[in-house]
XYZ file of C-alpha atoms in Angstrom:
424
model
C 102.633 192.304 76.099
C 105.638 192.226 74.273
C 107.294 195.733 74.141
C 107.924 195.761 70.434
C 104.231 195.323 69.663
C 102.983 197.960 72.001
C 100.374 199.967 70.649
C 101.234 203.612 70.282
C 98.264 204.863 72.387
C 99.146 202.236 75.126
C 102.635 203.515 74.677
C 101.804 206.986 75.398
C 99.248 206.416 78.157
C 102.013 204.231 80.099
C 104.571 206.974 79.407
C 102.373 209.788 80.533
C 101.160 207.519 83.761
C 104.790 206.931 84.737
C 106.005 210.623 84.461
C 103.046 211.823 86.254
C 103.869 209.179 89.139
C 107.647 210.269 88.899
C 106.863 214.021 88.889
C 105.550 213.481 92.204
C 107.910 213.206 95.136
C 108.050 209.724 96.706
C 106.744 209.651 100.230
C 106.735 206.968 102.738
C 102.817 206.483 102.330
C 103.191 205.352 98.685
C 105.788 202.756 99.397
C 104.571 201.793 102.883
C 101.244 200.920 101.646
C 102.466 199.002 98.345
C 102.432 195.249 98.235
C 103.876 192.723 95.521
C 102.437 189.401 95.492
C 103.536 186.342 93.316
C 100.684 184.009 92.290
C 101.691 180.461 90.746
C 98.768 178.429 88.505
C 99.606 175.269 87.495
C 96.684 173.826 85.032
C 95.889 170.709 83.518
C 93.079 170.754 80.911
C 91.186 167.844 79.170
C 88.136 168.387 76.807
C 86.901 165.551 75.335
C 83.953 165.976 72.690
C 81.403 162.887 72.603
C 80.388 163.001 69.050
C 81.743 164.228 65.634
C 85.361 163.719 64.670
C 86.928 166.865 66.447
C 89.883 165.578 68.622
C 90.334 166.155 72.443
C 91.449 169.537 73.676
C 94.147 168.497 76.142
C 97.302 170.767 77.533
C 99.167 171.378 80.593
C 100.619 174.433 81.363
C 102.395 176.931 84.258
C 101.421 180.574 84.801
C 103.436 183.013 86.768
C 101.605 186.177 87.659
C 103.286 188.945 89.578
C 100.987 191.651 90.870
C 102.571 195.065 91.923
C 100.232 197.832 93.666
C 101.583 200.805 94.916
C 100.222 202.714 97.426
C 98.791 206.853 97.296
C 101.166 209.645 97.286
C 99.924 212.188 99.892
C 97.979 214.997 99.304
C 94.088 215.575 98.248
C 94.742 213.658 94.823
C 96.862 210.708 95.464
C 98.649 209.166 92.763
C 99.708 205.689 92.110
C 100.172 202.555 89.889
C 99.666 198.862 89.700
C 101.130 196.415 87.286
C 100.587 192.606 86.719
C 103.494 190.883 84.957
C 102.242 187.399 83.271
C 104.777 184.479 82.006
C 102.968 181.457 80.583
C 104.917 178.135 79.750
C 103.875 175.326 77.854
C 104.335 171.938 80.025
C 102.489 169.787 77.368
C 100.428 170.033 74.234
C 100.420 168.796 70.611
C 98.951 169.537 67.098
C 95.283 168.946 67.087
C 95.323 169.112 70.992
C 95.849 172.793 71.306
C 93.070 175.557 71.909
C 92.016 175.158 75.412
C 92.784 179.073 76.107
C 96.030 178.199 78.449
C 98.176 178.929 75.778
C 98.811 181.289 72.833
C 98.263 179.240 69.433
C 100.387 180.201 66.433
C 99.014 180.483 63.100
C 100.047 176.685 62.356
C 97.761 175.732 65.139
C 100.682 174.780 67.512
C 100.902 176.079 71.070
C 103.868 178.383 71.722
C 106.120 177.314 74.293
C 105.576 180.482 76.138
C 104.174 183.885 76.041
C 104.241 186.801 78.260
C 102.238 190.055 78.679
C 102.347 193.201 81.000
C 99.208 195.024 82.490
C 99.905 198.771 83.599
C 97.406 201.033 85.304
C 97.480 204.394 87.004
C 95.311 205.214 89.540
C 94.159 208.463 91.355
C 92.309 208.452 94.821
C 90.551 211.509 96.593
C 89.127 210.568 99.774
C 86.930 207.706 99.351
C 86.834 207.822 95.742
C 89.193 206.042 93.387
C 89.741 206.225 89.594
C 91.851 203.626 87.690
C 92.999 203.860 84.080
C 95.028 201.826 81.526
C 95.183 197.748 81.760
C 92.178 196.703 84.134
C 90.922 193.550 85.472
C 87.374 194.806 86.473
C 85.896 193.293 89.456
C 82.769 191.239 88.745
C 79.871 193.438 87.996
C 76.138 192.593 87.233
C 76.915 193.649 83.582
C 80.389 192.471 83.103
C 81.992 189.189 84.341
C 85.677 189.186 83.354
C 87.045 185.488 82.758
C 89.600 184.238 84.763
C 89.274 180.502 84.202
C 92.679 179.614 82.557
C 96.238 180.540 83.364
C 95.521 184.457 83.115
C 92.529 186.896 83.478
C 90.834 188.692 80.513
C 92.294 192.202 80.481
C 90.533 195.287 79.677
C 91.676 198.875 78.630
C 89.798 201.790 79.742
C 88.936 203.559 83.118
C 86.755 202.615 86.246
C 85.756 205.052 89.135
C 84.368 203.578 92.218
C 83.111 205.773 94.890
C 82.044 204.855 98.850
C 81.847 208.415 100.170
C 78.348 207.695 101.624
C 78.450 204.617 103.901
C 77.055 201.525 102.934
C 76.619 203.109 98.982
C 79.223 202.248 96.283
C 78.939 204.068 93.020
C 80.565 202.666 89.822
C 81.258 203.972 86.409
C 83.649 203.197 83.503
C 84.300 203.318 80.029
C 86.312 200.154 78.202
C 87.666 200.499 74.905
C 89.477 197.040 73.920
C 90.045 193.538 75.414
C 93.138 191.404 75.857
C 91.878 187.665 75.860
C 93.241 185.179 78.444
C 95.672 183.560 76.212
C 96.560 186.848 73.989
C 99.298 188.956 73.890
C 97.373 191.990 72.039
C 94.363 193.975 72.376
C 91.425 193.298 70.193
C 88.049 195.066 69.783
C 85.168 194.529 71.734
C 83.163 191.848 70.168
C 79.564 190.541 70.318
C 79.885 186.780 71.417
C 79.018 184.424 69.010
C 77.655 181.666 70.985
C 75.278 179.410 69.586
C 74.817 182.014 66.634
C 72.209 183.722 68.439
C 72.300 187.121 66.751
C 72.330 187.829 63.071
C 75.324 190.339 63.721
C 77.340 187.858 65.489
C 81.157 189.110 65.509
C 80.120 192.703 65.520
C 82.498 195.128 67.182
C 81.921 198.315 69.265
C 84.311 201.323 69.978
C 83.130 201.177 73.582
C 81.745 199.537 76.595
C 80.258 201.944 79.184
C 78.913 201.031 82.506
C 77.583 202.626 85.559
C 75.845 201.237 88.853
C 74.789 201.941 92.407
C 75.098 199.279 95.211
C 73.413 199.791 98.567
C 73.845 197.997 101.413
C 70.626 198.358 103.601
C 71.253 195.601 105.820
C 74.727 194.275 107.038
C 74.185 191.215 105.005
C 71.934 192.333 102.038
C 72.821 193.981 99.356
C 70.518 195.872 96.559
C 72.202 196.826 92.975
C 71.095 198.362 90.186
C 73.520 198.489 86.897
C 73.522 199.568 83.486
C 75.456 199.249 80.537
C 75.920 199.562 76.936
C 78.026 198.208 74.113
C 78.043 200.871 71.765
C 75.705 200.377 69.006
C 75.180 196.734 69.516
C 73.002 196.556 73.090
C 71.756 198.071 76.140
C 71.346 196.280 79.557
C 69.694 197.156 82.695
C 70.307 194.649 85.716
C 68.543 194.696 89.208
C 69.848 192.520 91.890
C 68.916 191.382 95.359
C 71.571 189.394 97.175
C 72.442 188.325 100.861
C 72.210 185.889 103.816
C 70.454 185.835 107.261
C 70.460 183.324 110.010
C 67.376 181.323 109.954
C 66.839 178.509 112.871
C 69.964 176.631 113.133
C 71.712 177.337 109.910
C 71.670 179.992 107.324
C 69.334 181.119 104.534
C 70.488 182.685 101.407
C 69.102 184.426 98.564
C 69.954 185.856 94.809
C 67.243 187.498 92.806
C 68.131 189.162 89.520
C 66.285 190.798 86.552
C 68.314 191.459 83.459
C 66.758 194.055 80.502
C 68.472 193.978 77.412
C 67.714 195.380 73.975
C 69.597 196.728 70.777
C 70.073 200.275 70.491
C 71.972 202.640 68.075
C 73.006 200.991 64.680
C 72.038 197.668 66.184
C 75.265 196.081 64.349
C 74.854 192.897 66.114
C 71.082 192.534 64.870
C 68.028 192.103 66.920
C 68.452 191.674 70.633
C 65.441 191.376 72.751
C 65.939 189.501 76.195
C 64.733 189.645 79.684
C 66.299 187.245 82.122
C 64.418 186.314 85.204
C 66.850 184.632 87.452
C 66.590 183.415 91.115
C 68.704 181.373 94.134
C 67.404 180.132 97.358
C 69.736 178.262 99.322
C 70.446 177.046 102.918
C 73.506 175.795 104.987
C 73.839 173.929 107.868
C 76.499 172.259 109.940
C 79.097 172.263 106.934
C 76.216 171.409 104.510
C 74.817 173.777 101.979
C 72.036 173.444 99.309
C 70.731 175.854 96.727
C 67.941 175.460 94.217
C 67.914 178.118 91.141
C 65.608 179.282 88.271
C 66.622 180.812 85.298
C 64.006 181.892 82.404
C 64.895 183.725 78.958
C 61.839 185.967 78.024
C 62.054 187.768 74.641
C 62.713 187.075 71.080
C 66.271 186.449 71.428
C 68.892 184.862 73.985
C 71.201 186.680 76.162
C 73.774 188.630 75.088
C 77.695 189.363 76.351
C 81.246 190.595 75.101
C 83.339 188.012 73.736
C 85.307 186.133 76.032
C 83.780 187.470 78.947
C 81.236 185.225 81.016
C 77.587 185.916 80.950
C 76.972 186.692 84.627
C 73.664 184.490 84.796
C 72.656 182.401 87.710
C 73.041 179.081 85.752
C 76.028 180.123 84.294
C 78.024 176.832 84.442
C 81.666 175.433 83.226
C 80.252 174.619 79.701
C 77.126 175.974 79.289
C 75.219 179.161 80.096
C 71.753 177.913 79.364
C 70.555 181.183 78.018
C 69.065 180.548 74.689
C 65.917 182.370 73.366
C 63.071 181.249 75.453
C 64.991 178.767 77.231
C 64.096 177.776 81.097
C 66.674 176.196 83.216
C 66.642 174.704 87.092
C 69.542 173.906 88.959
C 70.225 171.768 92.203
C 73.268 172.628 94.102
C 74.781 170.965 97.042
C 78.016 171.635 98.797
C 80.039 170.243 101.857
C 82.482 171.763 104.173
C 84.539 168.939 105.594
C 85.937 171.005 108.469
C 82.769 169.570 109.855
C 84.213 166.302 110.139
C 87.809 167.632 111.252
C 89.003 168.029 107.790
C 89.619 172.049 107.389
C 90.513 173.006 104.165
C 88.484 170.396 101.995
C 85.372 170.793 100.398
C 83.035 169.433 97.716
C 80.689 171.321 95.612
C 78.395 169.524 92.612
C 75.587 171.279 90.559
C 73.064 169.811 88.077
C 71.295 171.907 85.799
C 68.645 171.203 83.375
C 67.630 173.290 80.376
C 64.552 172.940 78.364
C 62.242 174.905 75.689
C 65.135 176.525 73.936
C 64.892 178.204 70.659
C 68.155 177.257 68.755
C 69.023 179.717 65.453
C 68.865 177.934 62.178
C 67.178 174.670 63.374
C 63.511 173.737 64.460
C 64.418 171.686 67.381
C 63.463 172.713 70.380
C 66.516 172.667 72.560
C 66.956 170.339 75.810
C 70.291 170.105 77.803
C 71.761 169.017 81.367
C 74.883 169.579 82.995
C 76.697 168.287 85.976
C 79.753 169.756 87.645
C 81.825 168.544 90.393
C 84.603 170.166 92.323
C 86.767 168.868 95.059
C 89.080 171.550 96.547
C 91.716 171.646 99.096
C 93.687 174.347 100.833
C 96.767 173.595 102.674
C 96.115 175.246 106.172
C 99.834 175.189 107.741
C 103.334 174.696 106.991
C 105.466 176.279 104.404
C 102.879 175.402 101.844
C 100.087 177.098 103.606
C 97.262 178.395 101.241
C 98.195 176.078 98.319
C 95.040 175.363 96.565
C 94.511 171.992 94.931
C 91.184 171.688 92.815
C 89.930 168.755 90.879
C 87.002 169.789 88.498
C 84.645 167.763 86.056
C 81.844 168.765 83.967
C 79.630 166.549 81.562
C 77.366 168.375 78.917
C 74.600 166.747 76.775
C 72.002 168.424 74.670
C 69.654 167.452 71.529
C 71.010 170.149 69.452
C 74.906 170.068 70.457
C 76.020 168.655 66.978
C 75.788 171.791 65.274
C 76.582 174.218 68.253
C 78.112 173.423 71.894
C 79.160 169.690 71.200
C 78.372 166.863 74.049
C 81.304 167.248 76.125
C 83.331 165.794 79.079
C 85.683 168.145 80.892
C 88.319 167.575 83.821
C 90.696 170.129 85.091
C 93.253 169.548 87.811
C 94.587 173.430 89.117
C 97.349 174.114 91.486
C 97.260 177.586 92.978
C 99.889 179.150 95.253
C 100.150 183.071 96.012
C 103.057 184.301 98.189
C 102.872 187.852 99.198
C 106.468 189.035 98.778
C 105.834 192.348 100.545
């Protein structure tokens, strides 16, 4: 975020945070436990709409992310700070092809040559409990999945508490107040996603997003989760999850079962929200091969709701669709292969086919049907000066009988080079 545009509250928060840290004598632990990491993301994006007159979205950009994480000062309550500096540079774009989410777009529709932003956060630690405040990139939670699918992650402003005082039990609680989207440099209000015009109050904004959860690892590889959240005066959500894996025969069995309950509450600024999402995944892995079958069903009068810019944390969330319209049913077949079994460590392939049906689409009497095919080939350099360099080629095809007025039939291709260097 450019310093001349820093909101007063952010400047005040950052100033107080820095002052509190500087007021504490620097000690060895604060510095010795600190880390610095430079991450490079080179991203080519092409999205071709297969119907209508909309031109393809095609851009190429380079991103630099500098992660600085301090340790904690000594004492009963340790104090520290984290920072992420982000710089995005345009490598290729043109009027009419912008809007991929890689680059910041000016009012004239042209992608800017470069943009940068700074995310600062303070943190406190007592025993095994940590509180982080300021600019946050929260971990994926059952009620919130921040989007990190372009050059930079989605950044929220707020506070997040995590506690691991009891073995195998983690408590999470937090409040978020604003969001900076992936290709933006300013914070904006938390907004209800308008995807497929699912709700009458699309575009409704909220002052806060509150969340809390309990994760209990009752077995070495199995986790039970209960999480709740509410987007103020828009919706309330409860999510119950059971996920894990176990040896079974010569291979490994995996499972992921989820139930999401969601309804409007308070002033219901987003209109009626009534959704129950049943989701399940069963998988098996053997000698480099992995096979998975998923099922997802939307019950209730409306589709699934989430915050604009964030991903819907659903089993069948895919590259282009979420298969979460009212009454929609979807299943998916997943296949993955690790070529290490053939003597090619670092090379992997993942494919997924998803089919959706019975969807009730707002504004049309059409009973929605859709499908999507996703493929990703990935290679991670295993040794040498470029060790851990990741190369990913991803493609997605999406087709539906209602896409003309909503998510259009789309071909999507992406090529990504990621490299991370630990400076300290």
